[in-house]
PDB file of C-alpha atoms and ligand atoms in Angstrom:
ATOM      1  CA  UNK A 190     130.242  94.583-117.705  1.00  0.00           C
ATOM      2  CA  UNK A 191     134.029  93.007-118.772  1.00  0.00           C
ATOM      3  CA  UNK A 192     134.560  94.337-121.987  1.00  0.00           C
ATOM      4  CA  UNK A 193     137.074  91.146-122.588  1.00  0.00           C
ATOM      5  CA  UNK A 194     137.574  87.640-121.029  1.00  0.00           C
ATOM      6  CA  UNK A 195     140.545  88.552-119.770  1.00  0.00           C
ATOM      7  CA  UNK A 196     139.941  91.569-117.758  1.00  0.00           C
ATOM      8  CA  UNK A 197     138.796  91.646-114.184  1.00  0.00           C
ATOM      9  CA  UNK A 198     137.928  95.028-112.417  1.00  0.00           C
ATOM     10  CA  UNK A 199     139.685  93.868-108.866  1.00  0.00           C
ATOM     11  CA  UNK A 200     138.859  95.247-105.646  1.00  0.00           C
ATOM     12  CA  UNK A 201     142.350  95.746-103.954  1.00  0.00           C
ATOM     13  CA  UNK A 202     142.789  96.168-100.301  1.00  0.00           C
ATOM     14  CA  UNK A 203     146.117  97.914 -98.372  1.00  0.00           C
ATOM     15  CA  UNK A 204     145.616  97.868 -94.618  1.00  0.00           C
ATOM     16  CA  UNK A 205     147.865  96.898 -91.849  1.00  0.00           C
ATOM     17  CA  UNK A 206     149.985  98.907 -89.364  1.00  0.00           C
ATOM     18  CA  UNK A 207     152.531  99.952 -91.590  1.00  0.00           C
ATOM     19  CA  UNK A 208     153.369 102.175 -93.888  1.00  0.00           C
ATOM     20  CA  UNK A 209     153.296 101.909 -97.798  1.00  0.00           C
ATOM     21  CA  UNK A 210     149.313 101.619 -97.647  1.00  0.00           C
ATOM     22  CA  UNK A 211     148.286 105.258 -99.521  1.00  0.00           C
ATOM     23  CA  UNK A 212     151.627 105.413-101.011  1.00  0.00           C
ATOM     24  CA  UNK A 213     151.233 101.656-102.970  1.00  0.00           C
ATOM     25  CA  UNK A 214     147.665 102.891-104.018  1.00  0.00           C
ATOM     26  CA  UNK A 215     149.528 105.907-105.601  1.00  0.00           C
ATOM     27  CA  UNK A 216     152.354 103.665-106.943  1.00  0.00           C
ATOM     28  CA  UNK A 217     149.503 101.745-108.976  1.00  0.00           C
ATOM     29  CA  UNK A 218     148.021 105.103-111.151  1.00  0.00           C
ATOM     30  CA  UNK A 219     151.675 105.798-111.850  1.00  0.00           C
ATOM     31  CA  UNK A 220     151.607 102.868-113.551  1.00  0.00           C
ATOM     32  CA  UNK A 221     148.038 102.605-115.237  1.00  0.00           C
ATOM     33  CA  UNK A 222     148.371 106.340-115.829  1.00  0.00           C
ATOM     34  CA  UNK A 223     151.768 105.313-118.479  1.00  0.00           C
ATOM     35  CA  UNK A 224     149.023 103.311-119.678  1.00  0.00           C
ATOM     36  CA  UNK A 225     146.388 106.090-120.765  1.00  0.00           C
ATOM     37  CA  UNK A 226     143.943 105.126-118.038  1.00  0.00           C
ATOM     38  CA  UNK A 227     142.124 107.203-116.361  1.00  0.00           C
ATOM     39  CA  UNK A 228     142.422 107.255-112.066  1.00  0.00           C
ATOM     40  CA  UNK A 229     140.809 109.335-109.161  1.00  0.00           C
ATOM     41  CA  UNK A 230     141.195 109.631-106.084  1.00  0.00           C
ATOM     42  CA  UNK A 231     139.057 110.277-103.044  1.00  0.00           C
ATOM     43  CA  UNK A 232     140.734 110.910 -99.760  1.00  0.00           C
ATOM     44  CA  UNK A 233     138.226 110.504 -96.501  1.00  0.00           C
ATOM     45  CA  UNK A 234     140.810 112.115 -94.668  1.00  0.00           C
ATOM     46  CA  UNK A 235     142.784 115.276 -94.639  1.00  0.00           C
ATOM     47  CA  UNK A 236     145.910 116.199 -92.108  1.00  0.00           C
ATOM     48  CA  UNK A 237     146.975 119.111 -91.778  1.00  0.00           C
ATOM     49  CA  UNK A 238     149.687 119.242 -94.315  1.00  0.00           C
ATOM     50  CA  UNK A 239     149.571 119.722 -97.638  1.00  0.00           C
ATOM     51  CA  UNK A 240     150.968 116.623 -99.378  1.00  0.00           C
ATOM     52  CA  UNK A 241     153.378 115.910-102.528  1.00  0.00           C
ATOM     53  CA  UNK A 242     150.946 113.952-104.282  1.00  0.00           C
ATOM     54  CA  UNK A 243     148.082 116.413-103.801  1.00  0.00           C
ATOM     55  CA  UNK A 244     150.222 119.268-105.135  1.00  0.00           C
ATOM     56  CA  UNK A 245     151.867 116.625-107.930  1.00  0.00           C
ATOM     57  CA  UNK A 246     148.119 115.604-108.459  1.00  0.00           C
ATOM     58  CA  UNK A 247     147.111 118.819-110.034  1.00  0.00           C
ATOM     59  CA  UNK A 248     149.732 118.322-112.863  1.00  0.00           C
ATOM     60  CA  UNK A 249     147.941 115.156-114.192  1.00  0.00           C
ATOM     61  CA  UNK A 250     145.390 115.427-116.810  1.00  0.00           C
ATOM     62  CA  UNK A 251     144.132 112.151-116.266  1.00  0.00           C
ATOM     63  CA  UNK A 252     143.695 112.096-112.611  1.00  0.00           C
ATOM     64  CA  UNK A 253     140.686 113.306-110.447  1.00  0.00           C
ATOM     65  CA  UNK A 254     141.913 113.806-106.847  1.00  0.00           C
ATOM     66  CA  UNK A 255     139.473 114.762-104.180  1.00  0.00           C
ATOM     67  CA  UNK A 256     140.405 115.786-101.235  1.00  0.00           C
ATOM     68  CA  UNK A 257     137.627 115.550 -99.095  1.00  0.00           C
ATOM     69  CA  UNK A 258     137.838 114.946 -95.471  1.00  0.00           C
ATOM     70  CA  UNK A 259     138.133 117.081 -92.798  1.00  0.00           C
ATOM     71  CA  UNK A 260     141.133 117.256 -89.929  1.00  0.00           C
ATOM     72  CA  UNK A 261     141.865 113.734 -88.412  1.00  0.00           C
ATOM     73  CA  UNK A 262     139.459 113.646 -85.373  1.00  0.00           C
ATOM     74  CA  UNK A 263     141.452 114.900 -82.362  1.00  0.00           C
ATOM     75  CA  UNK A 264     142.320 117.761 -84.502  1.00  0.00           C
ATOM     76  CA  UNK A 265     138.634 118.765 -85.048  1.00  0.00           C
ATOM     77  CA  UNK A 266     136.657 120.159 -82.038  1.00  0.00           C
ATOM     78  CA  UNK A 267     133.172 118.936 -84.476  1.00  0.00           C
ATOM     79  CA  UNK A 268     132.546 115.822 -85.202  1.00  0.00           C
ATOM     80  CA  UNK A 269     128.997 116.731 -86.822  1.00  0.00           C
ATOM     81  CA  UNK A 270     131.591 118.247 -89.488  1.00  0.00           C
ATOM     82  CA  UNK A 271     133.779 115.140 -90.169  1.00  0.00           C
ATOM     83  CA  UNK A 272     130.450 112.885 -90.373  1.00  0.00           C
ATOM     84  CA  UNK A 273     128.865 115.399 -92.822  1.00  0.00           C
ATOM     85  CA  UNK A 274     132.829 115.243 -94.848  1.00  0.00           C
ATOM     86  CA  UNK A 275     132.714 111.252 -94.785  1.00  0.00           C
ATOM     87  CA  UNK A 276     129.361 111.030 -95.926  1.00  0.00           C
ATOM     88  CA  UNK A 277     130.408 113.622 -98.648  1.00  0.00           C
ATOM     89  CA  UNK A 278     133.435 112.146 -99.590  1.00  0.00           C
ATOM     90  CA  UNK A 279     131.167 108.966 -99.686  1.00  0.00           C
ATOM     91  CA  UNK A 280     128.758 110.893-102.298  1.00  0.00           C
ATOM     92  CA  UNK A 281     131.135 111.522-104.320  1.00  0.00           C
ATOM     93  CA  UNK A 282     133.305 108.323-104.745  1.00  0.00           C
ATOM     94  CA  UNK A 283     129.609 106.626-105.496  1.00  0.00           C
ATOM     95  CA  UNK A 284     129.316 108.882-107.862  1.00  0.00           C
ATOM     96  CA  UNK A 285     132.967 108.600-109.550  1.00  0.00           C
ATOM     97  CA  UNK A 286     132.387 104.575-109.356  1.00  0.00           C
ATOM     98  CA  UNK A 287     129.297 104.706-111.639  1.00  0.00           C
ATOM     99  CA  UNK A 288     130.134 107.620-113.424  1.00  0.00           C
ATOM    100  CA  UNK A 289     132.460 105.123-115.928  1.00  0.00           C
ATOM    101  CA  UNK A 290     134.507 107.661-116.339  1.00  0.00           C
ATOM    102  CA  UNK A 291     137.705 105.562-114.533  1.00  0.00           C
ATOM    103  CA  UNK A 292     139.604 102.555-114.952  1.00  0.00           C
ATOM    104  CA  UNK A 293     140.981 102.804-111.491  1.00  0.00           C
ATOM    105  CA  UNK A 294     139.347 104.476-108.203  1.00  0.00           C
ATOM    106  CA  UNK A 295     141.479 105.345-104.783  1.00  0.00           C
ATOM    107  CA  UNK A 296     139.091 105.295-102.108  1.00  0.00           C
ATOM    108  CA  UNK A 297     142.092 106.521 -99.586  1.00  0.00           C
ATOM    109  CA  UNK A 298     141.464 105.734 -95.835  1.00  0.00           C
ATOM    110  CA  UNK A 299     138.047 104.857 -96.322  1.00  0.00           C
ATOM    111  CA  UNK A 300     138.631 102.731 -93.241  1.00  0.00           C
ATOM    112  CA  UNK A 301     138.696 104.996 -90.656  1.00  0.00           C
ATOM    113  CA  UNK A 302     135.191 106.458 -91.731  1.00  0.00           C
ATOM    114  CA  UNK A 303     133.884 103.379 -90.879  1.00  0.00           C
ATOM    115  CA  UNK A 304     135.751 103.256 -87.105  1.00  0.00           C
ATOM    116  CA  UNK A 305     134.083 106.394 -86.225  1.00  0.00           C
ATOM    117  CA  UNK A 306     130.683 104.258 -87.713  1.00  0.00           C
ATOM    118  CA  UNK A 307     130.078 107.738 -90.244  1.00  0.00           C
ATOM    119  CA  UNK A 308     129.937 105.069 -93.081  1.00  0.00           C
ATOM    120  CA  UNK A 309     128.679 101.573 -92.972  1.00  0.00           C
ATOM    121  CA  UNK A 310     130.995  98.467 -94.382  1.00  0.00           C
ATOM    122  CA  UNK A 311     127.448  97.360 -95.669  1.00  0.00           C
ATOM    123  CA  UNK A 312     126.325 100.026 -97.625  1.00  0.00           C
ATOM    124  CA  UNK A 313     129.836 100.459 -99.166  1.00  0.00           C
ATOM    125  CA  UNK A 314     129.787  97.173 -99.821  1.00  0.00           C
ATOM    126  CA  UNK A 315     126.448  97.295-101.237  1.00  0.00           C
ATOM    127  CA  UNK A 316     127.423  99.565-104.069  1.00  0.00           C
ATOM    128  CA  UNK A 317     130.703  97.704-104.989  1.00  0.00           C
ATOM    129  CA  UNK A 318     128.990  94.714-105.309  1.00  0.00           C
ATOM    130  CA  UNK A 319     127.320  96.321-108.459  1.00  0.00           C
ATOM    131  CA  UNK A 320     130.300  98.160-109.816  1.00  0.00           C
ATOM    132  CA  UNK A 321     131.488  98.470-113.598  1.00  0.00           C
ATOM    133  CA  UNK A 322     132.617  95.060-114.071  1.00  0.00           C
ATOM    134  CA  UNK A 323     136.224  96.294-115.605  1.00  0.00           C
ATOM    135  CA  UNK A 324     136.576  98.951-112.884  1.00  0.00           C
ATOM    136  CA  UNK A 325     139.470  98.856-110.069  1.00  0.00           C
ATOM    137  CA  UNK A 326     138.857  99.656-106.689  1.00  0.00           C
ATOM    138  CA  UNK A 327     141.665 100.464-104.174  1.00  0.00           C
ATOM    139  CA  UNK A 328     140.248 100.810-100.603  1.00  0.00           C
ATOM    140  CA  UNK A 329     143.126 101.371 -98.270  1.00  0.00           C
ATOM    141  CA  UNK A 330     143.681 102.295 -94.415  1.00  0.00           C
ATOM    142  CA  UNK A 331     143.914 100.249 -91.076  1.00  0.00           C
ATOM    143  CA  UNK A 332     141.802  97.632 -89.507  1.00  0.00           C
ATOM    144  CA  UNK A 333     139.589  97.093 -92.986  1.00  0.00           C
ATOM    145  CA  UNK A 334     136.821  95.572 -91.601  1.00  0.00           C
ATOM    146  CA  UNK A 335     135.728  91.683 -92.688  1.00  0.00           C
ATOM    147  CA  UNK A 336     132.685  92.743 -94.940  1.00  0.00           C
ATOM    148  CA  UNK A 337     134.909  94.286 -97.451  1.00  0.00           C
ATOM    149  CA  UNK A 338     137.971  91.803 -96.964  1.00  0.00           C
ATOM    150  CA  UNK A 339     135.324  89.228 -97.461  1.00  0.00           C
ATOM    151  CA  UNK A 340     134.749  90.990-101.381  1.00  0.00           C
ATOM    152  CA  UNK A 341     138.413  91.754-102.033  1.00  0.00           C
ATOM    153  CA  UNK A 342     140.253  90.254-104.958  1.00  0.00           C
ATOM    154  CA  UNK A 343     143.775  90.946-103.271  1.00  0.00           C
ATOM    155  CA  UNK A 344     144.712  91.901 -99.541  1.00  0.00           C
ATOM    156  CA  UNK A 345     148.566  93.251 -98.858  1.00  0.00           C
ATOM    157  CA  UNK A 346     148.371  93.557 -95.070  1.00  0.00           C
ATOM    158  CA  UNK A 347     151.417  95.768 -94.320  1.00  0.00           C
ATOM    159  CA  UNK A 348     153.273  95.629 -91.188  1.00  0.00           C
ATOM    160  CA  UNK A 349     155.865  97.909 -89.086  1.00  0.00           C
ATOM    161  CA  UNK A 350     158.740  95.715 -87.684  1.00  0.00           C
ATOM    162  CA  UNK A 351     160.831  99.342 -87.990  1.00  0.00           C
ATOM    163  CA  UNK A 352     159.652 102.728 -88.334  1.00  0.00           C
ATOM    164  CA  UNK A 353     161.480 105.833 -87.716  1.00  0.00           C
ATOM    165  CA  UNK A 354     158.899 107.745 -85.727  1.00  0.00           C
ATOM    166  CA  UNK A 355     159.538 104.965 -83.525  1.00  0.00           C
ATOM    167  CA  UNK A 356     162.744 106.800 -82.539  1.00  0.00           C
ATOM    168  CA  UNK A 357     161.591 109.884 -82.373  1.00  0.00           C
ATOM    169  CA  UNK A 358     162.173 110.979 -85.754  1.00  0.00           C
ATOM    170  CA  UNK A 359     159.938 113.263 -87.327  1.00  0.00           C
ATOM    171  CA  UNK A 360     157.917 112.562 -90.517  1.00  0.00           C
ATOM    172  CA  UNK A 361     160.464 113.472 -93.768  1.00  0.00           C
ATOM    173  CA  UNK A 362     158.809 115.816 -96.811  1.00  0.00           C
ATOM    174  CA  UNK A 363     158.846 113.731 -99.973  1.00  0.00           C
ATOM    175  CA  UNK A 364     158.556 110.231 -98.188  1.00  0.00           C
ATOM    176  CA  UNK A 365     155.616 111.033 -95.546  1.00  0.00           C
ATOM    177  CA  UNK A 366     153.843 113.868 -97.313  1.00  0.00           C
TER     178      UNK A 366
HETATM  179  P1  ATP B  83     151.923 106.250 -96.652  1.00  0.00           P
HETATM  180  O1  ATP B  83     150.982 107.383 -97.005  1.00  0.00           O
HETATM  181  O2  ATP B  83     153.277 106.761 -96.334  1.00  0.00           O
HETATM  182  O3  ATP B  83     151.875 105.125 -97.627  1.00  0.00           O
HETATM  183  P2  ATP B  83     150.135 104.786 -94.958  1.00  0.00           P
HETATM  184  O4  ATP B  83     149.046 105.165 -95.882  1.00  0.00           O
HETATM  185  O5  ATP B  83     150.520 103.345 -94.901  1.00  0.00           O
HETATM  186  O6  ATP B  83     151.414 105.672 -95.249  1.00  0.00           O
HETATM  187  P3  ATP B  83     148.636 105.969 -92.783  1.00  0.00           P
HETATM  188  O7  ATP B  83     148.061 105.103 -91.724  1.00  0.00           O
HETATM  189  O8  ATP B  83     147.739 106.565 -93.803  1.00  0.00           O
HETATM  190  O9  ATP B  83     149.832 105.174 -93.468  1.00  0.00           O
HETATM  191  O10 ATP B  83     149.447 107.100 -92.058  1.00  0.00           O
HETATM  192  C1  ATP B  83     149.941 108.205 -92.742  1.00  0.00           C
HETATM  193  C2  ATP B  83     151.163 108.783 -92.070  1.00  0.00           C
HETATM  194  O11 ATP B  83     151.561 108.068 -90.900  1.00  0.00           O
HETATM  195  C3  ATP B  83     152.399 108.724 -92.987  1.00  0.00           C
HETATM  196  O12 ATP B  83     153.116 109.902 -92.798  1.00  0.00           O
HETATM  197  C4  ATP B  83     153.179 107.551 -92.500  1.00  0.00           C
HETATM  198  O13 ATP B  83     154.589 107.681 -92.654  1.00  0.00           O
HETATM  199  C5  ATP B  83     152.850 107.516 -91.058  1.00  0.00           C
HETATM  200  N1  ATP B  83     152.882 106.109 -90.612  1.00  0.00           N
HETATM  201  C6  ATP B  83     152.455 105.043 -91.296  1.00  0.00           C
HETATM  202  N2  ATP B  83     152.676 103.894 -90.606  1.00  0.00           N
HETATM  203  C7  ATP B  83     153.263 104.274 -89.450  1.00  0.00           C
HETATM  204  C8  ATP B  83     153.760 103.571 -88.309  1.00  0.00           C
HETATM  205  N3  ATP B  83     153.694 102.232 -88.229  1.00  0.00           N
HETATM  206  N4  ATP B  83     154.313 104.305 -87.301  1.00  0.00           N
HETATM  207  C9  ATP B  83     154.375 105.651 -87.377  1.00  0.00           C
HETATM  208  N5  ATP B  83     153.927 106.377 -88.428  1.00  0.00           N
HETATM  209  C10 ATP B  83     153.385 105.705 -89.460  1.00  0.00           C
HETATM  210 MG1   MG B  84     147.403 106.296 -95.806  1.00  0.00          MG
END
């Protein structure tokens, strides 16, 4: 439960087309982590590059970072495997949410676990409903469905009036991984 009147564990939701979703989750534990808090991260999916803030990660005492999904589907020739990696990526943010261990919890792309239907909104739901009252949830990723916008505290809905893939530029180490 709150420890204090004035704190709130909020559930915070980044989705939208555009990007700054993953990277404004991250931009939130640099902060609480100047304040001593402890953060982790679960990401439901994995590309195939290794990224700056996985790498960066690793340096941080206070930070859990899971990396947990498989390949984004049309890089994966078995979807039995990326239903078995949602489910355990699922496993172990439950886990990391009741452990009380955190003051802040990433769960990174969550979203697209549910598209495929390898998670349901309601069970997820379910279990944030009866969260550590001071704890901070992050959920970000496209098309977030209703039953967790419904919950949320705060929704940034990012859009892409410009983006440089958009003319054919590649992605750019240090601002897209
Ligand atoms: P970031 O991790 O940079 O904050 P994101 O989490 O908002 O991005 P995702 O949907 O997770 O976006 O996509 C991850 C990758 O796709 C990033 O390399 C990002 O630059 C790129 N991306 C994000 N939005 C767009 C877009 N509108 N058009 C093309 N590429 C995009
Ligand atoms: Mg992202």
């Amino acid at each position: 439960m709150n420890s204090s009147p004035d704190k709130k564990g909020l559930i915070l939701v980044f989705t939208g087309p555009g990007k700054g979703k993953t990277t404004a989750a991250l931009g939130i534990l640099f902060r609480a982590l100047g304040r001593g808090m402890k953060c982790g991260v679960v990401q439901f999916l994995k590309g195939k590059w290794e990224t700056g803030e996985r790498k960066f990660a690793k340096t941080i005492t206070d930070l859990d970072f899971h990396v947990m999904g498989l390949g984004f589907t049309w890089e994966s020739d078995d979807i039995d495997q990326d239903k078995k990696a949602a489910r355990l990526a699922w496993e172990k943010s439950y886990e990391m949410i009741f452990s009380e261990n955190y003051k802040i919890l990433i769960l990174d792309e969550i979203t697209y676990a549910f598209h495929y239907g390898w998670l349901s909104p309601e069970e997820v739901c379910d279990a944030l409903s009866k969260k550590p009252g001071d704890l901070h949830i992050i959920i970000t990723g496209r098309n977030c469905p209703s039953l967790l916008t419904d919950m949320a505290d705060l929704i940034s809905q990012i859009e892409s009036p410009k983006h440089p893939y958009k003319k054919g530029v590649p992605a750019q180490i240090g601002i897209d991984y």
